[in-house]
């Protein structure tokens, strides 16, 4: 396991926190579930020692509810096995202030079995298993993520459609005036990132009305990169709420505007710190193999990159999002882009996932695909814009088809682990059943009086 693995030795970190910020009124213990949703409980600040004593617990099934927060018996967790508790253990380095809740602190946690053994349904541990496989080969991924999100007017009801902030141009790509118009809110978002140690790089106005993108710096701490994405989503929602607005990382909130994506830039260094993807000229063999692995494995892993019903609206023609596992040199129409092939910055950019993805599982799937390519050396097809290129088979726009493919995929079992893959599939199928069995307002409006 990583040196940053969850540990009950929380005393020194909490003492340092209180010396700087005072004793918090509460500690928000946050566990990342299968959907990338943070769940947990509040602990009084004066009771922080309970975390070091194994006295704070949650049901182990908290790792794998459906998106509605409901238990899924087919996952093998929950009341079907008595719904036993796990023990919360804090993840070192994640105790931070909560700027939008004065006096509060937050900490990411993992769960272990009551006997102290690791519980395998943690998405963080699924990611670590892939990182360990890289380390066994003397390789170490370096990643940077990008997240897109929309800011919308506060809605009166949960099923009310979103509306952009007013005023907001229809197309605002890289518009400095949009950034200036939201200067106070965006500055507070960046200040909250600094307070929580989230290593931001650039912030831009994206194409859609009220859409923004945040870029994070490259890091060899892949777990921290996933944590940063999870925490940033919560942070943005917290800050925008103070401004009477809402923020969403939903994959496709508007039918006629671009969706929200989560991109990952990935390079790989060896034990000496050299970028193994770098080549003096052309495309190096290690980068070509990793790239080909991502292409081959993408259809099997699409249900990880696109977990929800709304996710598949990004995979429609002319939807502004890559809809096929193809590649190109500095080509943003491709699912996989190569911004650089020489020097320390040689890397690939994986552009398929939506911003609604679980960041731990997204990085697991990206790195697992790269590792599969390094191990199996599949042939790399021609680049998207090469003279001899043939169009890649598009990824499916059907949710159930993607989940069914994941369910029977040996590649997914190898990357995620069979037990985790099967639990993930069970949760997704439960979500499919719950959401697609409902009759929508559109159907009533279209059919009720005509048929």
Short mmCIF file of C-alpha atoms in Angstrom, two decimals:
data_model
loop_
_atom_site.label_atom_id
_atom_site.label_comp_id
_atom_site.label_asym_id
_atom_site.label_seq_id
_atom_site.Cartn_x
_atom_site.Cartn_y
_atom_site.Cartn_z
CA UNK A 1 0.00 0.00 0.00
CA UNK A 2 1.01 3.64 -0.51
CA UNK A 3 2.91 5.47 2.29
CA UNK A 4 -0.13 7.78 2.42
CA UNK A 5 -2.44 4.87 3.24
CA UNK A 6 -5.10 5.43 5.88
CA UNK A 7 -3.77 5.11 9.41
CA UNK A 8 -5.24 5.62 12.88
CA UNK A 9 -2.22 7.76 13.88
CA UNK A 10 -4.08 11.05 13.61
CA UNK A 11 -2.90 12.74 16.78
CA UNK A 12 0.07 14.74 15.44
CA UNK A 13 -1.81 16.01 12.39
CA UNK A 14 -4.75 17.14 14.51
CA UNK A 15 -2.43 18.88 16.99
CA UNK A 16 -0.76 20.79 14.15
CA UNK A 17 -4.17 21.72 12.76
CA UNK A 18 -5.43 23.09 16.08
CA UNK A 19 -2.20 25.03 16.62
CA UNK A 20 -2.86 26.86 13.36
CA UNK A 21 -6.65 27.06 13.23
CA UNK A 22 -7.91 26.29 16.74
CA UNK A 23 -10.11 23.36 17.69
CA UNK A 24 -12.78 22.96 14.99
CA UNK A 25 -16.44 22.99 15.94
CA UNK A 26 -16.81 19.80 13.96
CA UNK A 27 -14.80 17.42 11.79
CA UNK A 28 -16.54 16.28 8.62
CA UNK A 29 -15.42 12.68 8.06
CA UNK A 30 -15.79 12.07 4.31
CA UNK A 31 -15.77 8.67 2.58
CA UNK A 32 -15.75 8.46 -1.23
CA UNK A 33 -18.28 5.94 -2.48
CA UNK A 34 -18.42 4.03 -5.75
CA UNK A 35 -20.19 6.97 -7.46
CA UNK A 36 -17.57 9.51 -6.38
CA UNK A 37 -20.05 10.95 -3.85
CA UNK A 38 -18.67 11.91 -0.44
CA UNK A 39 -20.60 10.32 2.43
CA UNK A 40 -19.85 10.22 6.14
CA UNK A 41 -20.64 11.89 9.43
CA UNK A 42 -19.83 14.89 11.59
CA UNK A 43 -17.63 14.42 14.64
CA UNK A 44 -17.36 17.11 17.34
CA UNK A 45 -13.92 18.72 17.23
CA UNK A 46 -13.26 17.91 20.89
CA UNK A 47 -13.90 14.22 20.13
CA UNK A 48 -11.17 13.93 17.48
CA UNK A 49 -9.37 11.26 19.50
CA UNK A 50 -12.17 8.85 18.60
CA UNK A 51 -10.65 8.65 15.13
CA UNK A 52 -7.37 7.42 16.59
CA UNK A 53 -9.13 4.83 18.74
CA UNK A 54 -11.22 3.21 16.02
CA UNK A 55 -14.40 4.45 17.67
CA UNK A 56 -15.98 6.08 14.59
CA UNK A 57 -17.85 3.68 12.35
CA UNK A 58 -20.09 3.48 9.29
CA UNK A 59 -21.74 0.52 7.57
CA UNK A 60 -19.34 -1.05 5.07
CA UNK A 61 -22.15 -0.81 2.50
CA UNK A 62 -21.56 2.97 2.46
CA UNK A 63 -18.94 2.27 -0.21
CA UNK A 64 -21.48 0.98 -2.76
CA UNK A 65 -24.93 2.58 -2.79
CA UNK A 66 -26.62 3.61 -5.99
CA UNK A 67 -26.62 7.29 -6.98
CA UNK A 68 -29.85 7.77 -5.00
CA UNK A 69 -28.05 6.64 -1.84
CA UNK A 70 -29.94 3.34 -1.71
CA UNK A 71 -28.51 -0.04 -0.78
CA UNK A 72 -28.05 -2.52 -3.66
CA UNK A 73 -28.33 -6.12 -2.38
CA UNK A 74 -26.84 -7.53 -5.59
CA UNK A 75 -23.57 -5.78 -4.74
CA UNK A 76 -23.05 -8.30 -1.94
CA UNK A 77 -23.12 -5.51 0.65
CA UNK A 78 -25.82 -4.27 3.00
CA UNK A 79 -28.56 -6.03 4.86
CA UNK A 80 -28.12 -9.25 2.83
CA UNK A 81 -24.95 -9.83 4.88
CA UNK A 82 -26.19 -8.12 8.05
CA UNK A 83 -24.88 -4.65 7.05
CA UNK A 84 -21.84 -4.78 9.36
CA UNK A 85 -19.84 -1.73 10.38
CA UNK A 86 -16.40 -0.72 9.29
CA UNK A 87 -13.96 1.44 11.24
CA UNK A 88 -13.14 4.89 9.85
CA UNK A 89 -9.44 5.72 9.60
CA UNK A 90 -8.27 9.17 8.42
CA UNK A 91 -6.14 9.55 5.33
CA UNK A 92 -2.94 11.41 6.26
CA UNK A 93 -2.60 14.92 4.90
CA UNK A 94 -6.31 15.45 4.25
CA UNK A 95 -7.32 17.29 7.45
CA UNK A 96 -8.18 20.76 6.13
CA UNK A 97 -10.35 23.77 7.01
CA UNK A 98 -13.72 24.24 5.32
CA UNK A 99 -13.68 27.92 4.26
CA UNK A 100 -17.40 28.09 3.46
CA UNK A 101 -18.32 26.64 6.90
CA UNK A 102 -16.46 28.79 9.39
CA UNK A 103 -14.90 26.79 12.21
CA UNK A 104 -15.36 23.40 10.54
CA UNK A 105 -12.66 20.95 9.45
CA UNK A 106 -12.82 18.07 7.00
CA UNK A 107 -10.86 14.87 6.58
CA UNK A 108 -11.01 12.09 4.03
CA UNK A 109 -11.38 8.64 5.54
CA UNK A 110 -11.14 4.99 4.57
CA UNK A 111 -12.87 2.04 6.19
CA UNK A 112 -11.28 -1.11 7.50
CA UNK A 113 -12.97 -4.21 8.81
CA UNK A 114 -13.51 -4.23 12.58
CA UNK A 115 -10.56 -6.64 12.89
CA UNK A 116 -8.33 -4.06 11.18
CA UNK A 117 -8.05 -5.75 7.77
CA UNK A 118 -8.41 -3.66 4.62
CA UNK A 119 -11.85 -3.60 3.01
CA UNK A 120 -11.57 -4.21 -0.75
CA UNK A 121 -14.55 -2.09 -1.90
CA UNK A 122 -12.70 1.20 -1.49
CA UNK A 123 -12.14 2.94 -4.87
CA UNK A 124 -8.92 4.31 -3.44
CA UNK A 125 -7.62 0.80 -2.87
CA UNK A 126 -8.68 -0.24 -6.37
CA UNK A 127 -6.53 2.59 -7.73
CA UNK A 128 -3.64 1.62 -5.45
CA UNK A 129 -3.64 -1.93 -6.81
CA UNK A 130 -2.91 -0.59 -10.31
CA UNK A 131 -0.24 1.78 -9.00
CA UNK A 132 1.43 -1.16 -7.24
CA UNK A 133 1.55 -3.03 -10.55
CA UNK A 134 3.31 -0.07 -12.16
CA UNK A 135 5.76 0.06 -9.26
CA UNK A 136 6.52 -3.65 -9.69
CA UNK A 137 7.73 -2.77 -13.20
CA UNK A 138 9.85 0.12 -11.90
CA UNK A 139 7.39 2.65 -13.31
CA UNK A 140 5.54 5.54 -11.73
CA UNK A 141 2.68 7.49 -13.34
CA UNK A 142 2.60 11.27 -13.17
CA UNK A 143 -0.85 12.79 -13.70
CA UNK A 144 -2.69 16.08 -13.99
CA UNK A 145 -6.44 16.38 -14.24
CA UNK A 146 -8.79 18.95 -15.75
CA UNK A 147 -12.38 19.37 -14.62
CA UNK A 148 -15.21 21.21 -16.35
CA UNK A 149 -18.30 22.43 -14.53
CA UNK A 150 -21.31 24.69 -14.98
CA UNK A 151 -22.51 27.42 -12.65
CA UNK A 152 -26.30 27.82 -12.85
CA UNK A 153 -29.01 29.88 -11.23
CA UNK A 154 -30.39 28.45 -8.01
CA UNK A 155 -33.46 26.34 -8.78
CA UNK A 156 -36.70 26.18 -6.82
CA UNK A 157 -37.14 22.41 -7.30
CA UNK A 158 -34.74 19.49 -7.97
CA UNK A 159 -36.38 18.64 -11.33
CA UNK A 160 -36.28 22.21 -12.63
CA UNK A 161 -34.00 22.60 -15.70
CA UNK A 162 -30.83 24.62 -15.19
CA UNK A 163 -30.44 28.21 -16.37
CA UNK A 164 -27.12 30.00 -16.91
CA UNK A 165 -26.13 32.93 -14.72
CA UNK A 166 -27.47 36.19 -16.05
CA UNK A 167 -25.92 37.61 -18.13
CA UNK A 168 -23.95 34.80 -19.74
CA UNK A 169 -22.92 34.62 -23.41
CA UNK A 170 -23.99 31.57 -25.40
CA UNK A 171 -20.37 30.91 -26.40
CA UNK A 172 -17.85 32.14 -23.82
CA UNK A 173 -14.72 30.12 -24.65
CA UNK A 174 -11.64 31.74 -23.03
CA UNK A 175 -13.65 34.93 -22.48
CA UNK A 176 -11.82 37.16 -20.01
CA UNK A 177 -14.91 39.31 -19.50
CA UNK A 178 -16.80 36.29 -18.16
CA UNK A 179 -14.00 35.62 -15.69
CA UNK A 180 -14.03 39.28 -14.64
CA UNK A 181 -17.82 39.25 -14.22
CA UNK A 182 -17.51 36.35 -11.76
CA UNK A 183 -14.24 37.57 -10.26
CA UNK A 184 -15.35 37.55 -6.61
CA UNK A 185 -16.78 34.03 -6.73
CA UNK A 186 -13.93 32.55 -8.77
CA UNK A 187 -11.34 34.23 -6.55
CA UNK A 188 -13.03 32.69 -3.51
CA UNK A 189 -12.97 29.27 -5.18
CA UNK A 190 -9.22 29.60 -5.79
CA UNK A 191 -8.65 30.86 -2.24
CA UNK A 192 -10.55 27.87 -0.85
CA UNK A 193 -8.39 25.60 -3.02
CA UNK A 194 -5.28 27.20 -1.52
CA UNK A 195 -6.64 26.80 2.01
CA UNK A 196 -7.24 23.10 1.37
CA UNK A 197 -3.94 22.50 -0.42
CA UNK A 198 -5.50 21.78 -3.82
CA UNK A 199 -2.75 22.54 -6.34
CA UNK A 200 -4.57 24.56 -9.01
CA UNK A 201 -3.01 25.74 -12.24
CA UNK A 202 -5.18 27.67 -14.71
CA UNK A 203 -8.86 28.62 -14.64
CA UNK A 204 -10.70 29.44 -17.85
CA UNK A 205 -14.18 30.21 -19.10
CA UNK A 206 -15.21 27.21 -21.18
CA UNK A 207 -17.46 27.22 -24.27
CA UNK A 208 -20.87 26.66 -22.68
CA UNK A 209 -22.89 29.41 -20.96
CA UNK A 210 -21.75 29.55 -17.34
CA UNK A 211 -19.14 26.81 -17.92
CA UNK A 212 -15.64 26.88 -16.46
CA UNK A 213 -12.60 24.60 -16.40
CA UNK A 214 -9.97 24.19 -13.71
CA UNK A 215 -6.56 22.63 -14.38
CA UNK A 216 -4.41 21.07 -11.69
CA UNK A 217 -0.63 20.71 -11.64
CA UNK A 218 1.08 17.44 -12.51
CA UNK A 219 1.89 15.19 -9.56
CA UNK A 220 3.49 11.81 -9.00
CA UNK A 221 1.08 11.33 -6.08
CA UNK A 222 -1.77 9.83 -8.09
CA UNK A 223 -3.90 9.28 -5.01
CA UNK A 224 -3.63 12.99 -4.25
CA UNK A 225 -4.71 13.81 -7.81
CA UNK A 226 -7.87 11.76 -7.35
CA UNK A 227 -8.49 13.29 -3.92
CA UNK A 228 -8.07 16.77 -5.37
CA UNK A 229 -10.76 16.16 -8.00
CA UNK A 230 -13.18 14.74 -5.43
CA UNK A 231 -12.60 17.59 -3.00
CA UNK A 232 -12.76 20.27 -5.69
CA UNK A 233 -16.25 19.23 -6.73
CA UNK A 234 -17.45 19.62 -3.14
CA UNK A 235 -15.58 22.90 -2.73
CA UNK A 236 -17.14 24.50 -5.82
CA UNK A 237 -20.63 23.57 -4.73
CA UNK A 238 -19.94 24.99 -1.27
CA UNK A 239 -18.60 28.33 -2.51
CA UNK A 240 -21.18 28.90 -5.26
CA UNK A 241 -23.97 28.29 -2.76
CA UNK A 242 -22.75 31.36 -0.84
CA UNK A 243 -23.40 33.39 -4.01
CA UNK A 244 -26.96 32.17 -4.46
CA UNK A 245 -25.90 29.89 -7.34
CA UNK A 246 -25.48 26.18 -7.93
CA UNK A 247 -22.58 24.31 -9.51
CA UNK A 248 -22.85 21.01 -11.33
CA UNK A 249 -20.39 18.47 -12.69
CA UNK A 250 -23.26 16.61 -14.40
CA UNK A 251 -21.98 15.26 -17.71
CA UNK A 252 -24.51 17.01 -19.95
CA UNK A 253 -26.74 19.57 -18.20
CA UNK A 254 -27.77 21.31 -21.46
CA UNK A 255 -28.81 19.47 -24.61
CA UNK A 256 -27.42 22.12 -26.98
CA UNK A 257 -24.22 23.07 -25.13
CA UNK A 258 -21.00 21.15 -24.48
CA UNK A 259 -20.91 18.61 -21.69
CA UNK A 260 -18.58 18.55 -18.72
CA UNK A 261 -15.51 16.37 -19.09
CA UNK A 262 -12.70 15.19 -16.83
CA UNK A 263 -9.44 14.89 -18.73
CA UNK A 264 -6.25 13.26 -17.47
CA UNK A 265 -2.73 14.06 -18.69
CA UNK A 266 -0.46 11.12 -17.93
CA UNK A 267 3.25 10.49 -18.28
CA UNK A 268 5.30 7.67 -16.77
CA UNK A 269 8.73 7.94 -15.18
CA UNK A 270 11.15 5.17 -14.24
CA UNK A 271 12.99 4.67 -10.96
CA UNK A 272 15.62 7.19 -12.07
CA UNK A 273 13.01 9.86 -12.83
CA UNK A 274 13.28 9.66 -16.63
CA UNK A 275 10.11 9.98 -18.71
CA UNK A 276 9.81 6.62 -20.49
CA UNK A 277 7.42 8.13 -23.05
CA UNK A 278 10.00 10.57 -24.41
CA UNK A 279 11.53 9.89 -27.83
CA UNK A 280 14.13 11.86 -29.75
CA UNK A 281 11.90 11.76 -32.81
CA UNK A 282 8.50 10.40 -33.67
CA UNK A 283 6.39 8.34 -31.31
CA UNK A 284 8.33 6.32 -28.76
CA UNK A 285 7.55 2.61 -28.29
CA UNK A 286 6.42 2.93 -24.66
CA UNK A 287 4.04 5.78 -25.39
CA UNK A 288 2.72 3.93 -28.45
CA UNK A 289 2.07 0.81 -26.37
CA UNK A 290 0.34 2.72 -23.57
CA UNK A 291 -1.74 4.64 -26.10
CA UNK A 292 -2.77 1.46 -27.91
CA UNK A 293 -3.74 -0.07 -24.57
CA UNK A 294 -6.07 2.83 -23.83
CA UNK A 295 -7.67 2.45 -27.26
CA UNK A 296 -8.21 -1.31 -26.95
CA UNK A 297 -9.58 -1.17 -23.40
CA UNK A 298 -11.83 1.91 -23.75
CA UNK A 299 -14.99 0.07 -24.92
CA UNK A 300 -14.72 -2.42 -22.04
CA UNK A 301 -14.22 0.39 -19.52
CA UNK A 302 -16.69 2.92 -20.92
CA UNK A 303 -19.15 2.30 -18.07
CA UNK A 304 -16.45 3.55 -15.70
CA UNK A 305 -15.76 6.68 -17.76
CA UNK A 306 -19.51 7.22 -18.26
CA UNK A 307 -21.24 5.89 -15.13
CA UNK A 308 -24.73 7.40 -15.28
CA UNK A 309 -27.79 7.82 -17.50
CA UNK A 310 -26.96 11.41 -18.37
CA UNK A 311 -23.33 10.47 -19.15
CA UNK A 312 -24.33 8.99 -22.49
CA UNK A 313 -25.68 12.26 -23.84
CA UNK A 314 -22.02 13.23 -24.31
CA UNK A 315 -21.55 10.35 -26.77
CA UNK A 316 -23.95 11.68 -29.39
CA UNK A 317 -22.81 13.00 -32.80
CA UNK A 318 -21.69 16.65 -32.73
CA UNK A 319 -21.86 16.73 -28.92
CA UNK A 320 -18.46 18.48 -28.49
CA UNK A 321 -17.06 15.37 -26.75
CA UNK A 322 -14.89 12.55 -28.16
CA UNK A 323 -17.20 9.67 -29.07
CA UNK A 324 -14.62 7.12 -30.25
CA UNK A 325 -11.36 5.65 -28.88
CA UNK A 326 -9.11 7.25 -31.49
CA UNK A 327 -5.96 9.32 -31.17
CA UNK A 328 -4.12 12.22 -32.71
CA UNK A 329 -1.14 14.53 -32.28
CA UNK A 330 -2.46 17.65 -30.52
CA UNK A 331 -5.93 16.91 -31.91
CA UNK A 332 -8.78 17.77 -29.53
CA UNK A 333 -11.31 15.90 -31.65
CA UNK A 334 -9.66 12.63 -30.61
CA UNK A 335 -10.44 10.59 -27.53
CA UNK A 336 -6.70 10.39 -26.84
CA UNK A 337 -4.46 13.35 -27.61
CA UNK A 338 -0.68 13.56 -27.58
CA UNK A 339 0.29 17.12 -26.60
CA UNK A 340 4.04 16.26 -26.56
CA UNK A 341 6.14 13.23 -27.45
CA UNK A 342 9.65 14.41 -26.47
CA UNK A 343 11.22 15.59 -23.26
CA UNK A 344 9.90 15.66 -19.70
CA UNK A 345 6.41 16.73 -20.90
CA UNK A 346 5.89 13.70 -23.19
CA UNK A 347 2.44 12.41 -22.28
CA UNK A 348 -0.99 11.38 -23.40
CA UNK A 349 -4.23 13.15 -22.63
CA UNK A 350 -7.26 10.91 -22.00
CA UNK A 351 -10.40 12.88 -22.96
CA UNK A 352 -13.24 10.35 -22.80
CA UNK A 353 -14.55 10.59 -19.22
CA UNK A 354 -17.27 12.94 -18.06
CA UNK A 355 -16.90 15.16 -15.00
CA UNK A 356 -19.50 12.96 -13.28
CA UNK A 357 -16.97 10.13 -13.04
CA UNK A 358 -15.48 8.75 -9.83
CA UNK A 359 -11.94 10.23 -10.08
CA UNK A 360 -10.31 7.23 -8.36
CA UNK A 361 -11.94 4.80 -10.76
CA UNK A 362 -11.33 7.04 -13.76
CA UNK A 363 -7.59 7.10 -13.06
CA UNK A 364 -7.68 3.36 -12.36
CA UNK A 365 -9.22 2.75 -15.79
CA UNK A 366 -6.85 5.12 -17.62
CA UNK A 367 -3.73 3.75 -15.94
CA UNK A 368 -5.03 0.19 -16.19
CA UNK A 369 -5.51 0.63 -19.92
CA UNK A 370 -2.00 2.01 -20.28
CA UNK A 371 -0.57 -0.86 -18.26
CA UNK A 372 -2.52 -3.37 -20.36
CA UNK A 373 -0.89 -1.85 -23.44
CA UNK A 374 2.58 -1.98 -21.91
CA UNK A 375 2.06 -5.64 -21.02
CA UNK A 376 0.37 -6.85 -24.25
CA UNK A 377 1.81 -4.48 -26.89
CA UNK A 378 -1.25 -4.26 -29.20
CA UNK A 379 -0.82 -2.67 -32.60
CA UNK A 380 -1.49 1.06 -32.63
CA UNK A 381 -3.92 2.14 -35.38
CA UNK A 382 -3.07 5.18 -37.53
CA UNK A 383 -3.68 8.60 -36.05
CA UNK A 384 -7.10 10.17 -36.59
CA UNK A 385 -5.77 12.60 -39.19
CA UNK A 386 -3.34 10.20 -40.91
CA UNK A 387 -3.86 9.62 -44.66
CA UNK A 388 -4.41 5.88 -44.13
CA UNK A 389 -6.70 6.26 -41.09
CA UNK A 390 -10.07 4.54 -40.93
CA UNK A 391 -12.67 5.84 -38.45
CA UNK A 392 -12.60 4.08 -35.10
CA UNK A 393 -15.70 2.22 -33.97
CA UNK A 394 -17.69 4.77 -31.92
CA UNK A 395 -18.26 4.15 -28.25
CA UNK A 396 -21.83 3.22 -27.46
CA UNK A 397 -24.45 5.85 -26.66
CA UNK A 398 -26.45 3.23 -24.75
CA UNK A 399 -25.91 2.95 -21.01
CA UNK A 400 -27.05 -0.67 -20.60
CA UNK A 401 -24.84 -1.82 -23.48
CA UNK A 402 -21.76 -0.29 -21.84
CA UNK A 403 -22.58 -1.86 -18.47
CA UNK A 404 -23.20 -5.27 -20.05
CA UNK A 405 -19.83 -5.11 -21.78
CA UNK A 406 -18.10 -4.22 -18.51
CA UNK A 407 -19.88 -7.10 -16.78
CA UNK A 408 -18.29 -9.76 -19.02
CA UNK A 409 -14.94 -8.08 -19.66
CA UNK A 410 -11.78 -9.97 -18.60
CA UNK A 411 -9.90 -6.71 -19.11
CA UNK A 412 -12.14 -4.92 -16.59
CA UNK A 413 -11.78 -7.82 -14.14
CA UNK A 414 -8.00 -7.60 -14.46
CA UNK A 415 -7.90 -3.83 -13.93
CA UNK A 416 -10.63 -3.39 -11.31
CA UNK A 417 -10.56 -6.82 -9.74
CA UNK A 418 -13.40 -9.26 -10.38
CA UNK A 419 -15.15 -8.61 -7.08
CA UNK A 420 -15.11 -4.83 -7.50
CA UNK A 421 -16.15 -5.03 -11.15
CA UNK A 422 -19.13 -7.21 -10.23
CA UNK A 423 -20.22 -4.89 -7.41
CA UNK A 424 -19.88 -1.89 -9.72
CA UNK A 425 -22.00 -3.60 -12.37
CA UNK A 426 -24.66 -4.50 -9.78
CA UNK A 427 -24.93 -0.88 -8.68
CA UNK A 428 -25.08 0.41 -12.25
CA UNK A 429 -27.77 -2.12 -13.20
CA UNK A 430 -29.80 -1.12 -10.17
CA UNK A 431 -29.52 2.51 -11.24
CA UNK A 432 -30.56 1.59 -14.79
CA UNK A 433 -33.61 -0.21 -13.48
CA UNK A 434 -34.60 2.62 -11.14
CA UNK A 435 -34.22 5.44 -13.65
CA UNK A 436 -35.31 3.89 -16.94
CA UNK A 437 -38.50 2.40 -15.49
CA UNK A 438 -39.89 5.87 -14.72
CA UNK A 439 -42.29 7.46 -17.21
CA UNK A 440 -41.05 10.94 -18.04
CA UNK A 441 -42.92 14.20 -18.54
CA UNK A 442 -41.73 14.14 -22.15
CA UNK A 443 -43.55 10.87 -22.77
CA UNK A 444 -46.78 12.19 -21.25
CA UNK A 445 -46.52 15.40 -23.27
CA UNK A 446 -45.82 13.55 -26.51
CA UNK A 447 -48.09 10.50 -26.30
CA UNK A 448 -50.85 10.84 -23.72
CA UNK A 449 -53.32 12.87 -25.82
CA UNK A 450 -52.16 11.67 -29.25
CA UNK A 451 -52.47 7.92 -28.84
#
